[in-house]
CSV table of N, CA and C in Angstrom, one decimal:
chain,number,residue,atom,x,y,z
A,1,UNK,N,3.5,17.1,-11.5
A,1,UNK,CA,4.5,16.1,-11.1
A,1,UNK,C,3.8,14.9,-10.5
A,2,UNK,N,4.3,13.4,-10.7
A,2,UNK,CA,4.0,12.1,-10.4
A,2,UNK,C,4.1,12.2,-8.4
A,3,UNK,N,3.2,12.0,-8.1
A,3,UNK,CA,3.0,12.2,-6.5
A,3,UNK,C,2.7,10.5,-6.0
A,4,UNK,N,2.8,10.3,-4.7
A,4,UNK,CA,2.4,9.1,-4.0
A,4,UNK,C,0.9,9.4,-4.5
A,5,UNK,N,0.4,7.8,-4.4
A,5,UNK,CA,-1.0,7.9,-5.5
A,5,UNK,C,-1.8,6.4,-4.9
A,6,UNK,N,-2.8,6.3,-5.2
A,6,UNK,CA,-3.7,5.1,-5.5
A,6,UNK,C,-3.5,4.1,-4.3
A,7,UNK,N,-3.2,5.0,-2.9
A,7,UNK,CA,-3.6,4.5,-1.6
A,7,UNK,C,-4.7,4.4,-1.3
A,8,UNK,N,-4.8,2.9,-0.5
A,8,UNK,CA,-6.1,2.2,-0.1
A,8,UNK,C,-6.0,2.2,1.5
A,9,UNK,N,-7.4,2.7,2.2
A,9,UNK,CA,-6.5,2.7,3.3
A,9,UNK,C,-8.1,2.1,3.8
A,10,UNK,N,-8.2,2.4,5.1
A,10,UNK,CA,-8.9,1.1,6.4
A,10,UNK,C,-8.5,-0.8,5.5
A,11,UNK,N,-7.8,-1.0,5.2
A,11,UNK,CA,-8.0,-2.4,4.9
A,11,UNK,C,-7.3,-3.4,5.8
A,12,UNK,N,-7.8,-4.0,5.5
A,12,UNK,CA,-7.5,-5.6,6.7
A,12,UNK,C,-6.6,-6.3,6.2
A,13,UNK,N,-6.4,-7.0,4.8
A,13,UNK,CA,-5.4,-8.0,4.2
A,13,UNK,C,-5.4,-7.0,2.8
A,14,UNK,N,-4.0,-7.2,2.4
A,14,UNK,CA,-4.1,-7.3,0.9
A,14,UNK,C,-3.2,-8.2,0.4
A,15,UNK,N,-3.7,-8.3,-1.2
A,15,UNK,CA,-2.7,-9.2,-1.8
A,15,UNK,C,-2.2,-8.8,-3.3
A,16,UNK,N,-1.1,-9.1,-3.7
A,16,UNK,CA,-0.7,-9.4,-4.7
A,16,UNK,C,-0.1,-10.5,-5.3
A,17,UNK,N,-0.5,-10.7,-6.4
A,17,UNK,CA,-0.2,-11.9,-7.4
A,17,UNK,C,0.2,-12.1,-8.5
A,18,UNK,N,1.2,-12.9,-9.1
A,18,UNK,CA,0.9,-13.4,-10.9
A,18,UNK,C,-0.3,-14.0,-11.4
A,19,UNK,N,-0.5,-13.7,-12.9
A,19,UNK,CA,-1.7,-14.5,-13.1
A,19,UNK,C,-1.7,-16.0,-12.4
A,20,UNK,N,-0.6,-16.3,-12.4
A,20,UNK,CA,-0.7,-18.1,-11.5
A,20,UNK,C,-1.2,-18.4,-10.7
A,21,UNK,N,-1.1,-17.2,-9.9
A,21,UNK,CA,-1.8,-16.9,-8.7
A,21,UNK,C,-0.6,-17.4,-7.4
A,22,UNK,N,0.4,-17.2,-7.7
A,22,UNK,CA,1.3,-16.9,-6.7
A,22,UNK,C,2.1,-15.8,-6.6
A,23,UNK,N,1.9,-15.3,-5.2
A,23,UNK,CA,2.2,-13.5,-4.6
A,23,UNK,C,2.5,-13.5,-3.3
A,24,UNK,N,2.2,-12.4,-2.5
A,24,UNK,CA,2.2,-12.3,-1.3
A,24,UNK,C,1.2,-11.6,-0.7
A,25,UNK,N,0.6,-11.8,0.2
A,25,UNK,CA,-0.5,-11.0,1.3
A,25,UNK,C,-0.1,-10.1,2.6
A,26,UNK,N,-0.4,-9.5,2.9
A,26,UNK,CA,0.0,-8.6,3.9
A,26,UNK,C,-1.3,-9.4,5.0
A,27,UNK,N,-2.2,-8.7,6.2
A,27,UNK,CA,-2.6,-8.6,6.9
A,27,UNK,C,-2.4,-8.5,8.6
A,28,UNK,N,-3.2,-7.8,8.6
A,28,UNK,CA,-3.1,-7.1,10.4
A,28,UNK,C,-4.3,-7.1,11.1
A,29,UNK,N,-4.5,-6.9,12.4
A,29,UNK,CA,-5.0,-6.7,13.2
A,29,UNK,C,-6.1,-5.5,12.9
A,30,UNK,N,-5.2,-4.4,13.1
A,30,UNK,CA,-5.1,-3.2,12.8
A,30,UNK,C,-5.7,-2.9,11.1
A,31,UNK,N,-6.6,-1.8,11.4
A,31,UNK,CA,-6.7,-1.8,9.3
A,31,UNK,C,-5.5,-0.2,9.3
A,32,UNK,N,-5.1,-1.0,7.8
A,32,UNK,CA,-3.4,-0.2,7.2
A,32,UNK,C,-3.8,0.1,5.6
A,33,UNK,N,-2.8,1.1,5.6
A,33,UNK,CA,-2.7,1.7,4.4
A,33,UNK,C,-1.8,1.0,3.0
A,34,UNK,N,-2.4,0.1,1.9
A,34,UNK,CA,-1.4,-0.1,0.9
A,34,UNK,C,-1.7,0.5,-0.3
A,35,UNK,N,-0.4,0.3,-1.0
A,35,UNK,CA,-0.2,0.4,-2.6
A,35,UNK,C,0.4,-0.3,-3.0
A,36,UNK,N,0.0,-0.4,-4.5
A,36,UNK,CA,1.0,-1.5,-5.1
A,36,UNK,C,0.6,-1.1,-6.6
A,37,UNK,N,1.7,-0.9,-7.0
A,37,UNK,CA,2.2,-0.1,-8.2
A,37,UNK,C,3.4,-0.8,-9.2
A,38,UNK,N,3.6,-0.4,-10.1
A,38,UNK,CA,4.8,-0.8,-11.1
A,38,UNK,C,5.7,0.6,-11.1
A,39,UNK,N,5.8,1.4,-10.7
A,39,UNK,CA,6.5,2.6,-10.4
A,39,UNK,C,7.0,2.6,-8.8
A,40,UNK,N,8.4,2.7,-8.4
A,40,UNK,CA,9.2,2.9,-7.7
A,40,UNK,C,9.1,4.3,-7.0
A,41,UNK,N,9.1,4.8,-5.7
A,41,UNK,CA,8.9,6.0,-5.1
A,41,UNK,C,9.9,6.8,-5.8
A,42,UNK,N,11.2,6.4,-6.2
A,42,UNK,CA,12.7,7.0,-6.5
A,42,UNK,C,12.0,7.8,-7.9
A,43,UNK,N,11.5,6.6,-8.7
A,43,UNK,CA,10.9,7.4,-10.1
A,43,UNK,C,9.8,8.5,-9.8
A,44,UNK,N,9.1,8.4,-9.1
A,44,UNK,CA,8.1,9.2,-8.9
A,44,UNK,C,8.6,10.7,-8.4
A,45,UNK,N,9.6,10.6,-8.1
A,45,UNK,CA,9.9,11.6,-6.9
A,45,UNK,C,10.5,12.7,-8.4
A,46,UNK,N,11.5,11.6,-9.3
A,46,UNK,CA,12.1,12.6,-10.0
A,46,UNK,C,11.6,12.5,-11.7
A,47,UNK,N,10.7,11.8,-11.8
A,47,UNK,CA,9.7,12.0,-13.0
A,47,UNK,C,9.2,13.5,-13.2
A,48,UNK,N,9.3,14.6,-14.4
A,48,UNK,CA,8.5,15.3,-13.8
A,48,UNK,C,7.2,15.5,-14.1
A,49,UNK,N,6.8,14.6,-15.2
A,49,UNK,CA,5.6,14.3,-16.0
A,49,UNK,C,4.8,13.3,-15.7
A,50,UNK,N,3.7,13.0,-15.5
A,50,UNK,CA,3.1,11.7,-15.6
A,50,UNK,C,3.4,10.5,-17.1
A,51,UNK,N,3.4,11.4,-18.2
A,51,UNK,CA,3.7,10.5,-19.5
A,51,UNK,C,4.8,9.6,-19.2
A,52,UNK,N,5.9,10.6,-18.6
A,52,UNK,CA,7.2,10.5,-18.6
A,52,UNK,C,7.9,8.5,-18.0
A,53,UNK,N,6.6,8.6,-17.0
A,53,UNK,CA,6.6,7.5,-16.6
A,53,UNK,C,6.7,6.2,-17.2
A,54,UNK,N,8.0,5.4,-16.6
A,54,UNK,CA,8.7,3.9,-17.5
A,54,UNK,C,7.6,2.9,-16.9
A,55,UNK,N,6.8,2.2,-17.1
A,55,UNK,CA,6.0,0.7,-16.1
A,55,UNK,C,7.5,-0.2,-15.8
A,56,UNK,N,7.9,-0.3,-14.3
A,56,UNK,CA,8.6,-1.3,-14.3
A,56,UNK,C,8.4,-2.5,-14.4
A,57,UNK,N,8.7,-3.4,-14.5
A,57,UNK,CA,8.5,-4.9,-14.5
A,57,UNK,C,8.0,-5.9,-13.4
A,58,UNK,N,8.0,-5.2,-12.2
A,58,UNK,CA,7.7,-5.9,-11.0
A,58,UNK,C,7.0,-5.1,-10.2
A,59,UNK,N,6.3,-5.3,-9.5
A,59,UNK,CA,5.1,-4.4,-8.5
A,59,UNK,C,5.8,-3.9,-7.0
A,60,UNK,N,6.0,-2.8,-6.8
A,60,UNK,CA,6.0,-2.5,-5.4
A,60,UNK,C,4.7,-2.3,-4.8
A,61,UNK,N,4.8,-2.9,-3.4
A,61,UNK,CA,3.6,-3.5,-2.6
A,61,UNK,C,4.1,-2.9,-1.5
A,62,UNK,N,3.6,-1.5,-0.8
A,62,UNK,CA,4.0,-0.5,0.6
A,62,UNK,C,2.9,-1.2,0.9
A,63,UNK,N,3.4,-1.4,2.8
A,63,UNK,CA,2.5,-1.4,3.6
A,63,UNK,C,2.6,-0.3,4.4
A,64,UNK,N,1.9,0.9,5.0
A,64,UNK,CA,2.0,2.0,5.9
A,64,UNK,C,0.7,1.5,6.8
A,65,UNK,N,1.0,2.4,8.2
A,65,UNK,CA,0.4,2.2,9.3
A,65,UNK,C,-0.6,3.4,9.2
A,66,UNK,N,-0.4,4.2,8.7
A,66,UNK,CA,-1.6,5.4,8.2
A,66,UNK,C,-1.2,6.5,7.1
A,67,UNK,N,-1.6,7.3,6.5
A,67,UNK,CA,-1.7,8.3,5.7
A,67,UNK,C,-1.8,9.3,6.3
A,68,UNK,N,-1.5,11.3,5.9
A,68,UNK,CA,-2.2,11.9,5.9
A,68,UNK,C,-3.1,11.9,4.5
A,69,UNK,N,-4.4,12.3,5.2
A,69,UNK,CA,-5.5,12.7,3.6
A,69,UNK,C,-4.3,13.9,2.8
A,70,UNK,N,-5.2,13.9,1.4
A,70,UNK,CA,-4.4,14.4,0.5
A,70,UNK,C,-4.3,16.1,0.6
A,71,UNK,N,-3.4,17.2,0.1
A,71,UNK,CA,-4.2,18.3,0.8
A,71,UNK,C,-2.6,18.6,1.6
A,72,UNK,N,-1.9,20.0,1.2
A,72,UNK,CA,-0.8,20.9,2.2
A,72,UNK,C,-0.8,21.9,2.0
A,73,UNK,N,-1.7,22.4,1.5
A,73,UNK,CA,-1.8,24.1,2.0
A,73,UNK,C,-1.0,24.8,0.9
A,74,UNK,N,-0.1,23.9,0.1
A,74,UNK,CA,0.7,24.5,-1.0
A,74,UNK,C,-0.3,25.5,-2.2
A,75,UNK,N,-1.3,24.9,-2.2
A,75,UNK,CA,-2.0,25.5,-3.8
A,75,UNK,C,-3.6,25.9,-3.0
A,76,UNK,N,-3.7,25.9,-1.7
A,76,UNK,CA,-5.3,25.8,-1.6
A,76,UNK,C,-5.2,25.8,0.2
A,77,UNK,N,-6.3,25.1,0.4
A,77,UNK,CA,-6.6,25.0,1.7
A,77,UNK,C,-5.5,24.4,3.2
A,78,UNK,N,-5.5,24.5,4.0
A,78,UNK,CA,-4.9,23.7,4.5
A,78,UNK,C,-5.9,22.6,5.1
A,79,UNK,N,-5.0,20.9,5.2
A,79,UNK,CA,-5.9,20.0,5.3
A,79,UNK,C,-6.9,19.8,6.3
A,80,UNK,N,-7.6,19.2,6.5
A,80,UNK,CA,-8.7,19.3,7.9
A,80,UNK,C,-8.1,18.6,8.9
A,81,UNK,N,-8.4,18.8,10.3
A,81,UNK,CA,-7.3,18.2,11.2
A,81,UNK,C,-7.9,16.7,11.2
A,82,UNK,N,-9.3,16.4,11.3
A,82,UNK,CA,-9.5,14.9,10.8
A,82,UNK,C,-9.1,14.5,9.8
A,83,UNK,N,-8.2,14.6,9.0
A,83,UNK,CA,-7.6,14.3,8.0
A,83,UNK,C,-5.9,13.8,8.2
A,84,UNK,N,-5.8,14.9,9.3
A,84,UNK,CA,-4.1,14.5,9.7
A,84,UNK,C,-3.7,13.3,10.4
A,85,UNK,N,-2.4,12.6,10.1
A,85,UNK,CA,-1.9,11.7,10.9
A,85,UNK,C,-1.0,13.1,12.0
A,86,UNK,N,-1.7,12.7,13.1
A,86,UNK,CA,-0.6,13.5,14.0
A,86,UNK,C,-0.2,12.7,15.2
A,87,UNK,N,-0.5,11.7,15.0
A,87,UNK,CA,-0.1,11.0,16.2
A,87,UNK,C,2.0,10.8,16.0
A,88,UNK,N,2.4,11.1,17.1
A,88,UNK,CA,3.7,10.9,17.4
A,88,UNK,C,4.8,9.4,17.9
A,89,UNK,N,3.5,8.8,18.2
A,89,UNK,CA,4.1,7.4,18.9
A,89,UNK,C,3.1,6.6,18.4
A,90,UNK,N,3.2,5.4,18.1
A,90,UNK,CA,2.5,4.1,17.7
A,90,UNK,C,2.9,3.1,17.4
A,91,UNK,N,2.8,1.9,17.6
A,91,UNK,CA,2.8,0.5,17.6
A,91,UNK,C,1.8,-0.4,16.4
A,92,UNK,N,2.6,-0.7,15.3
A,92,UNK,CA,1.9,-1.3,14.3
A,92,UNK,C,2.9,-2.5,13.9
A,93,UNK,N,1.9,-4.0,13.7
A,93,UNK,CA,2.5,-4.6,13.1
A,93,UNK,C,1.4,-5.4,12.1
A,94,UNK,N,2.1,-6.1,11.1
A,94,UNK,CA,1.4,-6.9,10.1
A,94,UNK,C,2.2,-8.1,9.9
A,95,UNK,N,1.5,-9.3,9.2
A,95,UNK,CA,2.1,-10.4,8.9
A,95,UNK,C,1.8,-10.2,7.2
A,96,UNK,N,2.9,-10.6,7.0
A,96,UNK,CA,3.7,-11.2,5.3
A,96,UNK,C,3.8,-11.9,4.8
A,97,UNK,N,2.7,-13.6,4.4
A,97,UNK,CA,2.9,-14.6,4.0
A,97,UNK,C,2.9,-14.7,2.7
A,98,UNK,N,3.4,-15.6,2.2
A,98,UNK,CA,3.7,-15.8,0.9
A,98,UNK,C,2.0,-16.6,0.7
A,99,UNK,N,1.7,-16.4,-1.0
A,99,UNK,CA,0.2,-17.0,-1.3
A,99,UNK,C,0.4,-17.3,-2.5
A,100,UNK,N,-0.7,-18.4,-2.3
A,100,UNK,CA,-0.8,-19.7,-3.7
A,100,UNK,C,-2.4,-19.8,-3.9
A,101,UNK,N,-2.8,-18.9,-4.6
A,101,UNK,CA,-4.4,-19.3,-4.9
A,101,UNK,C,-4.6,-20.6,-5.6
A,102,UNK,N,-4.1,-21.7,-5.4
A,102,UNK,CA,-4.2,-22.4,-6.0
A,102,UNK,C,-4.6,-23.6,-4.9
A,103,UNK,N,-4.0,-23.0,-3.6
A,103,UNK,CA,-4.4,-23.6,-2.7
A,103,UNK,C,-5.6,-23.3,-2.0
A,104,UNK,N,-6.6,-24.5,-1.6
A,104,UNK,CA,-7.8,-24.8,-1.1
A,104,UNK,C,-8.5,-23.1,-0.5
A,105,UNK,N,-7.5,-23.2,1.0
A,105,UNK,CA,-7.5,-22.0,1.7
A,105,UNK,C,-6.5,-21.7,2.2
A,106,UNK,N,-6.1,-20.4,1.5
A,106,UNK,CA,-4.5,-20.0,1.7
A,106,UNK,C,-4.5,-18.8,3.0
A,107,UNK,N,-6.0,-18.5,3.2
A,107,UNK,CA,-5.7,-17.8,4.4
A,107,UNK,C,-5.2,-18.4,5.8
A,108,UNK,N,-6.1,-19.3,5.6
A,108,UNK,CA,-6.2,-19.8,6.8
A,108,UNK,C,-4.0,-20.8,6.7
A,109,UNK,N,-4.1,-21.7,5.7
A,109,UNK,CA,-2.4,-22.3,6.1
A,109,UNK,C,-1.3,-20.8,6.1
A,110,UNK,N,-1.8,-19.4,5.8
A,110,UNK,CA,-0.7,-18.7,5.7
A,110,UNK,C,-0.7,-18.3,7.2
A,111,UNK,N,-2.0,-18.6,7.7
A,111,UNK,CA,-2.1,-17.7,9.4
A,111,UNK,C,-2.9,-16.6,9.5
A,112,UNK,N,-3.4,-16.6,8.6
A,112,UNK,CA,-4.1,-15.4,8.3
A,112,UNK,C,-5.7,-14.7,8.5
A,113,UNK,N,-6.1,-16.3,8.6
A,113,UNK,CA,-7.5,-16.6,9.0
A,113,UNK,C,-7.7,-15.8,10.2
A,114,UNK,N,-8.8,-14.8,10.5
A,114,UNK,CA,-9.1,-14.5,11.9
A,114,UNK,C,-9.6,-15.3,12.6
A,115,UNK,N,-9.1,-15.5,13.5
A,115,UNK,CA,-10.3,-16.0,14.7
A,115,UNK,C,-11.6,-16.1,15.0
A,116,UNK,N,-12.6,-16.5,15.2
A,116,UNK,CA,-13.7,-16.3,15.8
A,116,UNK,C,-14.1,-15.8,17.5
């Protein structure tokens, strides 16, 4: 079965784009977990094949504040506790600006530029 997939995690900004090079960027403080896919969680959940899978036409771009590593004890081991999200309380935020590679420096006019 089609499972959540092709997460990137410690990252600082990401982005997505048209070839034109207009998209959107995420970034935080904090390094966070994204994907960005042409498949919908809804499809994935009730796909039961990987073949089976339609490419939608537009990219979904999750931002999450962490993962557990991969791994539930269903078929094998159970996961290593450095592996687990167990934290119960946390405070995460990110900014969402819209991006134009076409501009000079789009980090810095989106806000995105770190500080020194």
């Amino acid at each position: 079965r089609p499972q959540e997939n092709s997460a990137h995690v410690d990252t600082e900004w990401a982005a997505v784009q048209t070839l034109t090079g207009q998209g959107v960027m995420a970034a935080s403080d904090a390094t966070f977990t994204f994907n960005a896919q042409h498949y919908s969680a809804r499809q994935l959940t009730e796909t039961r094949h990987d073949f089976e899978l339609k490419r939608e036409a537009f990219t979904y771009f999750s931002i999450d504040y962490k993962q557990s590593g991969c791994g539930s004890n269903s078929c094998g081991p159970a996961l290593a506790e450095k592996y687990r999200l167990s934290e119960k309380e946390f405070e995460f935020s990110f900014t969402l600006a819209p991006l134009d590679t076409s501009e000079t420096d789009y980090f810095r006019k989106a806000g995105l530029a770190k500080q020194s």
